[in-house]
């Protein structure tokens, strides 16, 4: 066998996660096993109506948590993913938002607020001015209409200016140099429901529950995140340990009936499996383990030509590092761009390659023993077995 053929076979085996050393490498330096964490899955047939999705979302939510934390009149914040104004799955499914608002209202919630701040390429906030509008993007995505029709209010911190944020510190030992600037509205909320998406990301590799925290941050926090890029992935996990989230977040729920499997976060190939999933858990770490496994499974099913070249630029280290440096320049100018560290990509052939999750295991007391629960009996045994195998800690 010549060298070129050998390298081609090696690359193919690596991409498929079948190299004999990959499993051994995957388990290396992982923290000890942590406590059991249940993740609840509801299955939906491709093309299901919104009414069917609503039943699946409600079933997944009500089995993932008993809502005993919710008292009559409590204020609940719903945090979706609104990086742009593009439709689901580039942003959170509006039908899921509507269902969650209605569910919370029916269980006695008083004020329900839906909030996020869109990506810097669409919304740019500085101490002196504001360009762009998350409100307009949420309307464009369809989330705003869905939320308000169910009785929620919308809030966008950039509309209240630079001083609509307060500083919080993540867990001790964090890689963050400064505190993270979070929206003050969190102080008025009793509970947080996180409703991210499941998709690829040109800089992070994936955009799941923990990555959605970026939507809370003021631009100066986003600048540090991108500029100090050697710990980009670790800071993603650490940002979810600020008190306002760690003390208030009750549920993480993703509608993953459609998955953005290339490029991301705003565009890419949309995978729509015959049976889509609603993924729900009280544990953000366990949720993201399963969500990433589902993303990887759908990437496996994505046509190879859709994952070539600039259709899937995360595969190119030079693209990742140069794009991140450009982001730093947009956020902080030329001088900050000169200071930017190199962003190193993850291969993400298995969930054990993900530095975000590997840091999260340290912060949340070990690798969760994930137990999957088939909520409505619509998830096939094959999918259950695959996801179980993909999220079971290597020995």
C-alpha positions in Angstrom: 0.0 0.0 0.0 1.5 3.4 -1.0 1.7 6.3 1.5 -1.0 8.3 -0.1 -3.5 5.4 0.1 -2.5 4.8 3.7 -3.1 8.4 4.7 -6.5 8.4 3.0 -7.5 5.3 4.9 -6.2 6.8 8.1 -8.1 10.0 7.6 -11.3 8.1 6.8 -10.9 5.9 9.9 -10.2 8.9 12.1 -13.3 10.7 10.8 -15.4 7.7 11.5 -14.0 7.3 15.0 -12.9 3.7 14.3 -9.1 4.0 14.9 -8.0 1.6 17.5 -6.3 4.3 19.5 -9.2 6.7 19.5 -11.1 5.0 22.2 -8.1 4.8 24.4 -7.3 8.4 23.7 -10.9 9.4 24.4 -10.8 8.1 27.9 -7.4 9.7 28.8 -7.5 12.3 31.5 -11.3 12.3 31.9 -12.5 13.0 35.4 -13.9 10.2 37.5 -17.5 9.1 36.9 -20.1 11.5 38.4 -23.6 10.9 39.6 -26.4 9.7 37.4 -28.1 12.3 35.2 -31.3 11.5 33.3 -31.9 12.9 29.8 -35.4 12.6 28.5 -36.0 12.1 24.7 -39.3 12.5 22.9 -39.4 11.4 19.2 -41.2 13.0 16.4 -41.7 11.8 12.8 -40.3 14.0 10.1 -42.7 16.8 9.1 -44.8 16.5 12.2 -47.3 19.4 12.8 -46.6 22.0 15.4 -49.4 20.5 17.5 -47.5 17.2 17.6 -44.3 18.9 18.5 -46.0 20.8 21.3 -47.1 17.5 22.8 -43.6 16.1 22.6 -42.1 19.3 24.2 -44.6 19.2 27.0 -44.0 15.4 27.6 -40.3 15.8 27.6 -40.4 18.9 30.0 -42.9 17.3 32.4 -40.8 14.1 32.8 -37.5 16.0 33.0 -38.7 18.1 35.9 -41.7 18.0 38.3 -41.9 21.8 38.4 -41.9 21.7 42.2 -39.5 24.7 42.0 -42.2 26.8 40.5 -44.5 28.7 42.8 -47.6 30.7 41.8 -46.6 34.1 40.4 -42.9 33.3 40.0 -41.0 35.1 37.2 -39.3 32.8 34.7 -36.8 33.7 32.0 -36.6 31.7 28.8 -33.3 31.9 27.1 -33.4 30.8 23.4 -30.7 30.9 20.8 -31.0 34.0 18.6 -27.7 34.4 17.0 -29.4 35.8 13.9 -32.8 36.3 12.4 -32.6 33.1 10.4 -35.3 30.4 10.9 -35.0 27.2 12.9 -32.6 25.3 13.2 -30.3 28.3 12.9 -32.3 29.7 15.9 -34.6 28.1 18.4 -37.8 26.5 17.2 -40.6 29.0 17.7 -43.2 26.2 18.3 -41.1 25.0 21.2 -41.0 28.5 22.7 -44.7 28.9 22.4 -45.3 25.5 24.1 -42.9 26.3 27.0 -44.5 29.7 27.7 -48.0 28.1 27.7 -46.8 25.3 30.0 -45.2 27.7 32.5 -48.3 29.9 32.5 -50.6 26.9 33.0 -48.5 25.8 36.0 -48.8 29.2 37.7 -45.9 31.3 36.5 -46.5 35.0 36.6 -44.1 36.9 34.5 -42.5 34.9 31.6 -39.7 36.8 29.8 -38.0 35.6 26.6 -34.6 37.3 26.1 -31.4 37.1 24.1 -28.8 39.4 22.5 -27.9 38.5 18.9 -24.4 38.0 17.5 -22.1 41.0 17.1 -22.4 40.9 13.3 -26.1 41.8 13.6 -26.2 43.8 16.9 -23.3 46.0 18.0 -23.6 47.7 21.4 -21.0 50.2 22.8 -21.1 52.7 25.7 -22.1 55.3 23.2 -24.3 53.7 20.6 -26.3 50.8 19.4 -26.5 49.4 15.9 -28.9 46.6 15.0 -31.8 45.1 16.9 -32.3 41.7 18.5 -36.0 42.5 18.7 -36.2 42.8 14.9 -34.2 39.5 14.5 -36.5 37.7 16.9 -39.5 38.9 14.9 -37.8 37.7 11.7 -37.1 34.3 13.2 -40.7 33.8 14.3 -39.9 33.5 17.9 -41.2 36.9 19.0 -44.7 36.2 17.6 -44.8 32.7 19.1 -43.7 34.0 22.6 -46.1 36.9 22.7 -49.1 34.9 21.4 -48.6 32.6 24.4 -48.4 35.4 26.9 -44.7 36.1 27.3 -43.0 39.5 27.2 -39.9 40.2 25.2 -36.8 41.8 26.6 -33.5 42.8 24.9 -30.8 44.2 27.2 -29.1 46.2 24.5 -32.2 48.4 24.3 -31.5 49.6 27.9 -27.9 50.4 27.0 -24.4 49.6 28.3 -25.5 49.9 31.9 -28.2 47.2 31.7 -25.6 44.6 32.8 -23.9 43.6 36.0 -20.6 41.8 36.7 -20.6 38.2 37.9 -17.7 35.9 38.7 -17.6 32.3 37.4 -16.4 29.3 39.6 -13.0 29.7 41.2 -10.1 28.5 39.1 -11.8 30.0 36.0 -9.8 31.1 32.9 -11.8 34.4 32.8 -9.7 37.4 33.8 -12.6 39.8 34.3 -16.0 39.0 35.6 -18.7 38.3 33.0 -21.2 41.0 32.3 -24.7 39.6 32.6 -28.1 41.3 32.0 -29.5 42.8 35.2 -33.0 41.4 34.4 -31.7 38.1 35.7 -31.8 39.6 39.2 -35.6 39.9 38.8 -36.1 36.3 37.7 -36.8 33.4 40.0 -36.0 30.7 37.4 -34.3 30.2 34.0 -35.3 27.8 31.2 -32.6 27.3 28.6 -33.8 26.4 25.1 -30.8 26.2 22.8 -30.4 24.6 19.4 -28.3 21.6 18.2 -25.9 22.7 15.5 -22.5 23.2 14.0 -20.4 26.4 14.7 -17.6 27.8 12.5 -15.5 28.7 15.6 -16.7 26.4 18.4 -17.4 23.3 16.4 -20.8 23.0 18.0 -23.4 25.3 19.5 -25.4 23.6 22.2 -26.6 24.5 25.7 -23.4 25.8 27.3 -22.4 27.8 24.2 -25.8 29.6 24.3 -24.5 31.6 27.3 -22.8 34.0 25.0 -26.2 35.5 24.2 -26.3 36.9 27.8 -23.0 38.8 27.6 -22.1 42.4 27.1 -19.7 42.9 24.2 -16.6 43.5 26.5 -17.1 40.0 27.8 -17.5 38.6 24.3 -14.2 40.4 23.5 -12.3 38.7 26.2 -13.8 35.3 25.2 -12.6 35.6 21.6 -9.3 37.5 22.3 -8.0 35.0 24.9 -8.7 32.2 22.6 -6.4 29.6 24.0 -9.0 28.9 26.6 -12.1 29.6 24.4 -13.6 26.2 25.0 -12.9 26.1 28.7 -14.4 29.6 29.2 -17.6 28.4 27.4 -18.2 25.9 30.2 -17.0 28.2 33.0 -19.4 30.9 32.0 -22.3 28.7 33.0 -21.2 28.6 36.6 -22.0 32.3 37.4 -24.5 32.4 40.3 -27.4 33.8 38.3 -27.4 30.7 36.2 -26.2 28.1 38.6 -28.8 29.1 41.2 -31.7 29.7 38.8 -31.5 27.4 35.8 -34.0 24.5 36.1 -34.3 22.9 32.7 -32.5 22.7 29.4 -34.6 21.7 26.5 -33.7 21.5 22.8 -35.9 20.9 19.8 -33.6 18.8 17.6 -36.0 17.7 14.8 -33.8 19.6 12.5 -30.0 19.9 13.0 -27.5 22.3 11.3 -24.7 19.8 10.6 -22.3 22.1 8.7 -20.9 25.6 8.9 -23.0 27.3 11.5 -24.3 29.1 13.4 -26.4 31.0 10.9 -26.4 28.7 7.9 -25.4 25.3 6.7 -26.7 21.9 5.8 -30.0 21.1 7.5 -30.4 17.4 8.5 -34.0 16.3 9.1 -34.0 12.7 10.3 -37.0 10.5 9.9 -37.4 10.6 13.7 -36.3 13.9 15.3 -35.7 14.5 19.0 -36.7 16.7 21.8 -33.9 16.6 24.3 -34.6 17.6 27.9 -32.7 17.5 31.2 -32.2 19.3 34.5 -28.4 18.8 33.9 -26.9 21.1 31.3 -23.8 18.8 31.1 -25.8 15.6 30.4 -28.0 17.5 28.0 -25.0 18.7 26.0 -23.5 15.2 26.0 -26.6 13.9 24.3 -27.1 16.9 22.1 -23.5 16.7 20.8 -23.9 12.9 20.2 -27.1 13.6 18.2 -25.2 16.3 16.2 -22.4 13.9 15.4 -24.8 11.1 14.4 -26.5 13.5 12.0 -23.2 14.7 10.7 -22.4 11.0 9.9 -25.6 10.9 7.8 -24.8 14.2 6.0 -23.6 13.8 2.4 -19.8 13.9 2.2 -19.9 16.7 -0.5 -21.7 18.9 2.0 -18.8 18.6 4.4 -16.1 19.6 2.0 -14.2 22.9 1.7 -15.9 26.0 2.8 -19.3 24.2 3.1 -17.9 23.1 6.5 -15.0 25.6 7.3 -14.5 24.4 10.9 -12.5 21.5 9.5 -9.8 24.0 8.5 -7.6 25.2 11.4 -6.4 28.3 9.5 -10.0 29.3 8.8 -10.9 28.9 12.5 -8.0 30.9 13.8 -8.2 33.7 11.2 -12.0 34.0 11.5 -11.7 34.3 15.3 -9.0 37.0 14.9 -11.4 38.9 12.6 -14.1 38.6 15.3 -11.8 40.2 17.8 -11.1 43.1 15.5 -14.9 43.6 15.0 -15.4 43.6 18.8 -12.3 45.5 19.9 -10.5 47.1 17.0 -7.1 46.5 15.5 -5.0 46.7 18.7 -7.1 44.0 20.4 -6.8 41.9 17.2 -3.0 42.0 17.5 -3.3 40.6 21.0 -5.6 37.8 20.0 -4.4 34.3 20.9 -4.7 31.4 18.4 -8.0 29.5 18.6 -7.3 25.8 18.3 -10.2 23.7 16.9 -11.5 20.4 18.3 -11.7 17.4 16.0 -15.1 16.4 17.5 -15.1 12.9 16.2 -16.6 11.8 19.5 -18.1 13.7 22.4 -14.9 13.0 24.4 -12.9 15.2 22.1 -14.9 18.3 23.2 -12.9 20.6 25.5 -16.1 22.4 26.6 -17.6 19.2 28.0 -14.2 18.0 29.4 -14.0 21.3 31.4 -17.7 20.9 32.4 -17.0 17.5 33.9 -14.4 19.1 36.2 -16.8 21.9 37.2 -19.8 19.7 37.8 -18.2 16.8 39.8 -17.3 14.2 37.2 -18.6 12.6 34.0 -22.3 12.1 34.5 -23.6 8.6 34.1 -26.2 9.4 31.5 -29.5 7.5 31.6 -31.7 8.0 28.6 -35.5 7.9 29.0 -37.8 7.3 26.0 -40.6 9.6 26.9 -43.2 8.9 24.3 -42.0 5.5 22.9 -41.3 7.1 19.5 -37.5 7.0 19.7 -36.2 3.8 18.1 -34.2 1.2 19.9 -31.4 1.8 17.4 -31.2 5.5 18.3 -31.4 4.8 22.0 -28.5 2.3 21.8 -26.4 4.6 19.6 -26.8 7.6 21.9 -26.2 5.5 25.0 -23.0 4.1 23.6 -21.8 7.5 22.5 -22.4 9.1 25.9 -21.1 6.2 28.1 -17.8 7.2 29.7 -14.9 5.1 28.2 -13.4 2.7 30.7 
